[in-house]
XYZ file of C-alpha atoms in Angstrom:
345
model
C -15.244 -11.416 -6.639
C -13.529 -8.003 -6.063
C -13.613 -6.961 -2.943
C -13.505 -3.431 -1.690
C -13.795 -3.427 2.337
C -17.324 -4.762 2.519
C -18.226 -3.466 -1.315
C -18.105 -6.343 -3.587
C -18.191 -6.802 -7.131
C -17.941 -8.773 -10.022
C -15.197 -8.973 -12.137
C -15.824 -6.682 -14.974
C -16.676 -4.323 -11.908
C -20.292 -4.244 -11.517
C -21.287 -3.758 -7.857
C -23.413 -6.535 -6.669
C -23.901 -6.105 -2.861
C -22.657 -4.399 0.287
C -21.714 -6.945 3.470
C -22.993 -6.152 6.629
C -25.193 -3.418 8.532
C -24.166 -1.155 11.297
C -26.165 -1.426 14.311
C -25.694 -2.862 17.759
C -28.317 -5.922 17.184
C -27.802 -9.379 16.024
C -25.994 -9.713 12.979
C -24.977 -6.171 13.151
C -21.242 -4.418 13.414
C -21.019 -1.478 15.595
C -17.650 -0.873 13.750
C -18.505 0.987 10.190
C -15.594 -0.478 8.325
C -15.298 -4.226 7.952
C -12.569 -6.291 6.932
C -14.748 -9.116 4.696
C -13.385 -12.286 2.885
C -14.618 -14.746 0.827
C -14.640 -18.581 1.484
C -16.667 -21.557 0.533
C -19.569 -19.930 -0.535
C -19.801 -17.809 2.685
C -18.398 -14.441 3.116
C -17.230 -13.423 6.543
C -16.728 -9.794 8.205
C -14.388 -8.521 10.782
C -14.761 -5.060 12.583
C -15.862 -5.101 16.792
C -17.775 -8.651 15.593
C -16.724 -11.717 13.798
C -20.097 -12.709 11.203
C -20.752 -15.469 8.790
C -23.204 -14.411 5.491
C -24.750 -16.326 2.758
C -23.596 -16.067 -0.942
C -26.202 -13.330 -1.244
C -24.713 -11.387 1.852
C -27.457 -12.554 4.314
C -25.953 -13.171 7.856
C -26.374 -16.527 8.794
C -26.834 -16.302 12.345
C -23.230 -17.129 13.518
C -21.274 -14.664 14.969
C -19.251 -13.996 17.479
C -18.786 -10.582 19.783
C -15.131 -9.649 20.667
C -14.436 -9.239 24.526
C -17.296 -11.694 25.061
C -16.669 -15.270 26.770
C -17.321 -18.060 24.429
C -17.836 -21.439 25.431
C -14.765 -23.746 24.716
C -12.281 -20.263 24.052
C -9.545 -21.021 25.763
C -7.869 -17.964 26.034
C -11.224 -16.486 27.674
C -12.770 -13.542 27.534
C -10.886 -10.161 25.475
C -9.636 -11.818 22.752
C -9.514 -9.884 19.636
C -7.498 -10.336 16.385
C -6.084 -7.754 13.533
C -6.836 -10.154 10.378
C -7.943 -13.303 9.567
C -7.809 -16.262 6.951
C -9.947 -19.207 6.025
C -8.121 -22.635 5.383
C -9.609 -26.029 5.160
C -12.414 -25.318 6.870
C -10.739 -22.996 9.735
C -9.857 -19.790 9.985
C -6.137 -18.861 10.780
C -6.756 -15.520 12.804
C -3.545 -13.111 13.657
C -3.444 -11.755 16.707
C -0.854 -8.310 16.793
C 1.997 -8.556 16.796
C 3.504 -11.930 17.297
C 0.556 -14.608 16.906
C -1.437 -16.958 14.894
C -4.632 -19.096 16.080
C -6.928 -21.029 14.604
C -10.716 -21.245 15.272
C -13.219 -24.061 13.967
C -16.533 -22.962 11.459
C -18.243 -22.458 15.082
C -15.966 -20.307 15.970
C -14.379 -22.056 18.552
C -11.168 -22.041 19.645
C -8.818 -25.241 18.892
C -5.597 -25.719 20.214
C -2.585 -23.088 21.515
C -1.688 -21.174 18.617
C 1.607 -20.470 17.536
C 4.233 -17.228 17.900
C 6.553 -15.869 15.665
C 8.481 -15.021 18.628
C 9.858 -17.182 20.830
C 8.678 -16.560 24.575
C 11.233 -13.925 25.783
C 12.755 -13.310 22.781
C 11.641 -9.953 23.104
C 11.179 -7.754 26.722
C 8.918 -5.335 24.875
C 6.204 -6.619 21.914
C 4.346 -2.760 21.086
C 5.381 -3.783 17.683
C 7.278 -1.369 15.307
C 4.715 0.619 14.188
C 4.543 -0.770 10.459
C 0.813 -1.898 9.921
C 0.612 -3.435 6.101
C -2.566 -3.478 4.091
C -2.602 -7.556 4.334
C -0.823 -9.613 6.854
C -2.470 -12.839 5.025
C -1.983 -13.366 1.397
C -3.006 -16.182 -0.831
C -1.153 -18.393 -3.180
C -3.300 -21.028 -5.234
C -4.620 -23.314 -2.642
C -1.973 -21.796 0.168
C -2.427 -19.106 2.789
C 0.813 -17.443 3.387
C 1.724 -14.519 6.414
C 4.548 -12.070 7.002
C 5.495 -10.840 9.671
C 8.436 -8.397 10.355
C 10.075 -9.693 13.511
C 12.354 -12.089 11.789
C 11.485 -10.911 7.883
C 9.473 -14.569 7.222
C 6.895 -15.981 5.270
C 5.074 -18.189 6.180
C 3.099 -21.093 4.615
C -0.054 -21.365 7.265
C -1.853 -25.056 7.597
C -4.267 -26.052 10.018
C -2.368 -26.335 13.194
C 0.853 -24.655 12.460
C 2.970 -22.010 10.613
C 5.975 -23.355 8.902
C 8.695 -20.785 7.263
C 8.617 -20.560 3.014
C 11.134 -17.828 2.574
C 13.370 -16.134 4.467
C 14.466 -12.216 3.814
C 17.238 -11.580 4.202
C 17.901 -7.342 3.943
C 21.537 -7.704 6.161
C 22.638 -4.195 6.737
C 19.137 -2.769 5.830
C 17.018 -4.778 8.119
C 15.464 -3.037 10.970
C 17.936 -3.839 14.151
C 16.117 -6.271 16.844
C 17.211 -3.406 19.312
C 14.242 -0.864 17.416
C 11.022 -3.393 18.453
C 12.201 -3.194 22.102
C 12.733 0.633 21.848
C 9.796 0.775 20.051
C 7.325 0.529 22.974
C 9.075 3.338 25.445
C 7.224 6.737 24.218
C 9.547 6.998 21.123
C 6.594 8.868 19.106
C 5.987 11.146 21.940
C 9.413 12.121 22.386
C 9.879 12.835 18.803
C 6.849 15.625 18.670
C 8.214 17.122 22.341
C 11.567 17.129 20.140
C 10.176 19.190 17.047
C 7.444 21.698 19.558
C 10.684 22.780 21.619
C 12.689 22.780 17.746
C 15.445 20.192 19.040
C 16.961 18.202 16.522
C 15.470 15.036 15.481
C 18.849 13.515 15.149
C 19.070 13.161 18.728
C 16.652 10.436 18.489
C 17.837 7.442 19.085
C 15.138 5.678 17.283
C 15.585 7.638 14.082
C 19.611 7.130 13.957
C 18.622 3.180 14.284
C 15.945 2.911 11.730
C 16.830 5.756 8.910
C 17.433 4.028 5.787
C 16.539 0.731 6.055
C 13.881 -1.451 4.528
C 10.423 -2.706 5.684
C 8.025 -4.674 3.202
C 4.403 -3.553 2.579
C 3.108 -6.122 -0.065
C 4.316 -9.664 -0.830
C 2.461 -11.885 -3.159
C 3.631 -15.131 -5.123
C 2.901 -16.540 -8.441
C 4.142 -19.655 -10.537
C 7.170 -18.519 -11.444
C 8.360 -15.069 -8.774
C 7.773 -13.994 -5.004
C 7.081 -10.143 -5.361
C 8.300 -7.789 -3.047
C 7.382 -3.905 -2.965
C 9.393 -2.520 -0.357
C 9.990 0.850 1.116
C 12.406 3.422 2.797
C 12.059 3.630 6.410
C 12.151 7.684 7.425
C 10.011 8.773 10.124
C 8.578 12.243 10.297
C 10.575 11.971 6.812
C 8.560 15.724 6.347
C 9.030 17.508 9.623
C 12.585 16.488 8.890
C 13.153 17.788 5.350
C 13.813 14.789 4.080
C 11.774 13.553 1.011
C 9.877 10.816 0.994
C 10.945 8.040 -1.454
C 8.319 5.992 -3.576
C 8.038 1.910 -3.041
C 10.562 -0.158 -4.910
C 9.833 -3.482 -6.540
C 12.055 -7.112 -6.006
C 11.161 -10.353 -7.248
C 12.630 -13.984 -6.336
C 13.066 -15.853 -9.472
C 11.847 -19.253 -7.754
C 13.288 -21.586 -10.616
C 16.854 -19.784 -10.907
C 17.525 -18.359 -7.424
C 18.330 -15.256 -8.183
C 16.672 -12.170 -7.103
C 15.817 -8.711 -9.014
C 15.617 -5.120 -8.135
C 13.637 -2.921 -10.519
C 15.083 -0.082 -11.868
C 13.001 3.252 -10.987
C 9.620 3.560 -8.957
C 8.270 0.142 -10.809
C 7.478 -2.006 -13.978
C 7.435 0.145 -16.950
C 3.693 0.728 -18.589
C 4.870 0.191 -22.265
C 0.959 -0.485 -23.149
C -0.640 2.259 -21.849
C 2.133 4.668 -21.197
C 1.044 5.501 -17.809
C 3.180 6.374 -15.111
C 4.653 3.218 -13.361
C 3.090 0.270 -13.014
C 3.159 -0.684 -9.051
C 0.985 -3.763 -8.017
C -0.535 -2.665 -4.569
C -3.673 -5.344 -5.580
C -0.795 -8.511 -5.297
C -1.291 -11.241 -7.107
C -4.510 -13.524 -8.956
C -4.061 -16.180 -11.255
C -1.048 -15.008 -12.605
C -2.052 -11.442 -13.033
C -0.463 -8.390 -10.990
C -3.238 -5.916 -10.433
C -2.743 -2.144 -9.359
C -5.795 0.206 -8.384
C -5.588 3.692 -9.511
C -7.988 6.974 -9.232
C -9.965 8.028 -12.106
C -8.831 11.378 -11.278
C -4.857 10.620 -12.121
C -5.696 9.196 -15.052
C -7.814 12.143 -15.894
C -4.590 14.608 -14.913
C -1.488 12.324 -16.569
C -3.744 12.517 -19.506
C -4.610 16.328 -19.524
C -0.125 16.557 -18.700
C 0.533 14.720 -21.756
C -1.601 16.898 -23.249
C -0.511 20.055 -22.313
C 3.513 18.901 -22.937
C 2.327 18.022 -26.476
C 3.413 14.987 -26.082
C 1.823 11.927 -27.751
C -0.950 10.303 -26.246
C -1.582 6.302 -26.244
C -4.628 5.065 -28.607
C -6.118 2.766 -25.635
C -5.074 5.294 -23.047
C -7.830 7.717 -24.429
C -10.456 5.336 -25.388
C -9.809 5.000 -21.273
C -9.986 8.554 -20.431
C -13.386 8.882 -22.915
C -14.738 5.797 -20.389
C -14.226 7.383 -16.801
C -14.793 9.964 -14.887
C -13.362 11.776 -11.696
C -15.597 10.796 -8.797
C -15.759 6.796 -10.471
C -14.385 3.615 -8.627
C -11.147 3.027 -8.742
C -9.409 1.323 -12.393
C -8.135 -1.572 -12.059
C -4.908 -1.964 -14.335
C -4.145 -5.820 -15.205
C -0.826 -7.136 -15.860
C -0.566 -10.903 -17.401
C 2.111 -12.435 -16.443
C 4.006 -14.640 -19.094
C 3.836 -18.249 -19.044
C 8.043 -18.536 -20.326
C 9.229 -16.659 -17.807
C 11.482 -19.240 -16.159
C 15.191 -18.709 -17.501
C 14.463 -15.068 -17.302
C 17.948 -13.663 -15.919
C 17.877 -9.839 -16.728
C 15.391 -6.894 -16.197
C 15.886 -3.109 -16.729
């Protein structure tokens, strides 16, 4: 399936069902937008509930109610969790900023959990404001996390979390100093900074974290790990300063070595459109990227207007769509030789 918050369809893009109803009853969320997954025939929804449905999006009576006791939850009553994961029957559930539990198909509980952070590593654990699309991300039969703290990936099994590849940004890594700093009012004092026209450069948080790097996708394949990273600038337009588009890296897994695209991402030399960022990750060896109807409608109508010649498939495309459709999903394949590949532009 493609899923869509709690729209999913079928691969050519046909929309088959919606998952879950808003309410406050039984097998209803009264949270609106719901984080759903698929697994083992069942799909499951996230939002101020936790909900198990049928194949044909029927809930199936098991659910369980944040903030609510549950008998044989050890950590009580209050509990609640950013994102979630099925494995081998369990469900590896993240809880923000620094943990990962696991809960049985009941929805119970089982054992301690585990931290990213050692117990007093840190004196403040607000987090650092950086929120990805996708803490959890798949890789055949593995579920892997990230989490910024100490720039690891995880590979997550039943009972544990055990490190798959370490990043290693040196001078443009966030400092361990901005995750403590970032939980004493930092945001605050930058607007009470810009109303009384001071100069953001006084900020100590901004001198510390201009310029470096912080990851917002990361998705593996046979042959690369993938790594769209970005530009840390805060306020980057109160400021005057620009805001910079996502770069791509990949890990060549069989040669060690790692690559920086060129530019804003992979060049389109099928389509001719724009660059070609995957923000979808990774499926069976395919890179996916979403993109709006709409700017395919205005690169198209550019071209146009610059004379400048237009791909055949690009406006069989544009002839397809219109402006207020789902999103298109572009599809990369990703070549089965690429192994001794040692040079990209």
């Amino acid at each position: 399936y493609i899923l869509s918050g709690s729209l999913i369809f079928n691969w050519e893009g046909k929309f088959l069902r919606k998952i879950g109803t808003t309410g406050k009853g039984p097998c209803e969320d009264p949270n609106s937008y719901l984080k759903v997954k698929y697994y083992n025939g069942n799909f499951y929804s996230q939002g101020n509930k936790f909900i198990e449905y049928d194949s044909l999006g029927m809930c199936t009576g098991n659910e369980w109610q944040f903030f609510t006791h549950k008998k044989g939850e050890p950590l009580g009553s209050g509990f609640y969790f950013t994102d979630f994961e099925p494995i081998s029957n369990k469900f590896a559930i993240y809880r923000y900023p620094d943990s990962i539990y696991w809960m049985n198909d009941k929805f119970i509980m089982t054992g301690e959990g585990a931290r990213v952070i050692r117990s007093g590593e840190y004196q403040k654990k607000c987090g650092s404001h950086f929120n990805p699309p996708k803490y959890f991300e798949r890789y055949k039969d593995q579920a892997l996390f990230y989490n910024y703290y100490n720039d690891t990936i995880y590979r997550v099994e039943t009972d544990k979390i055990l490190p798959k590849y370490i990043l290693q940004f040196q001078k443009l890594k966030l400092p361990e100093l901005f995750f403590e700093y970032s939980g004493s009012g930092w945001m605050e004092k930058a607007y009470q900074a810009w109303e009384s026209g001071a100069s953001f450069k006084r900020l100590k948080y901004f001198r510390m974290s201009d310029g470096k790097q912080f990851i917002t996708h990361y998705f593996e394949s046979e042959n690369f790990l993938f790594l769209i990273h970005r530009d840390v600038h805060f306020f980057a337009t109160l400021r005057g300063v620009t805001p910079q588009p996502p770069h791509i890296a990949f890990y060549n897994k069989y040669t060690g070595t790692v690559i920086s695209v060129k530019g804003t991402g992979f060049v389109d030399d099928i389509l001719g459109f724009k660059s070609f960022i995957p923000l979808c990750g990774e499926f069976e060896e395919k890179l996916i990227m979403p993109v709006l109807p709409i700017d395919i409608l205005r690169f198209y109508e550019k071209k146009k207007q610059n004379g400048e010649i237009v791909n055949n498939k690009l406006m069989n495309l544009v002839k397809q769509i219109k402006e207020d459709d789902n999103q298109v999903l572009f599809v990369a394949y990703l070549k089965k030789d690429w192994k001794n590949i040692s040079n990209i532009h």
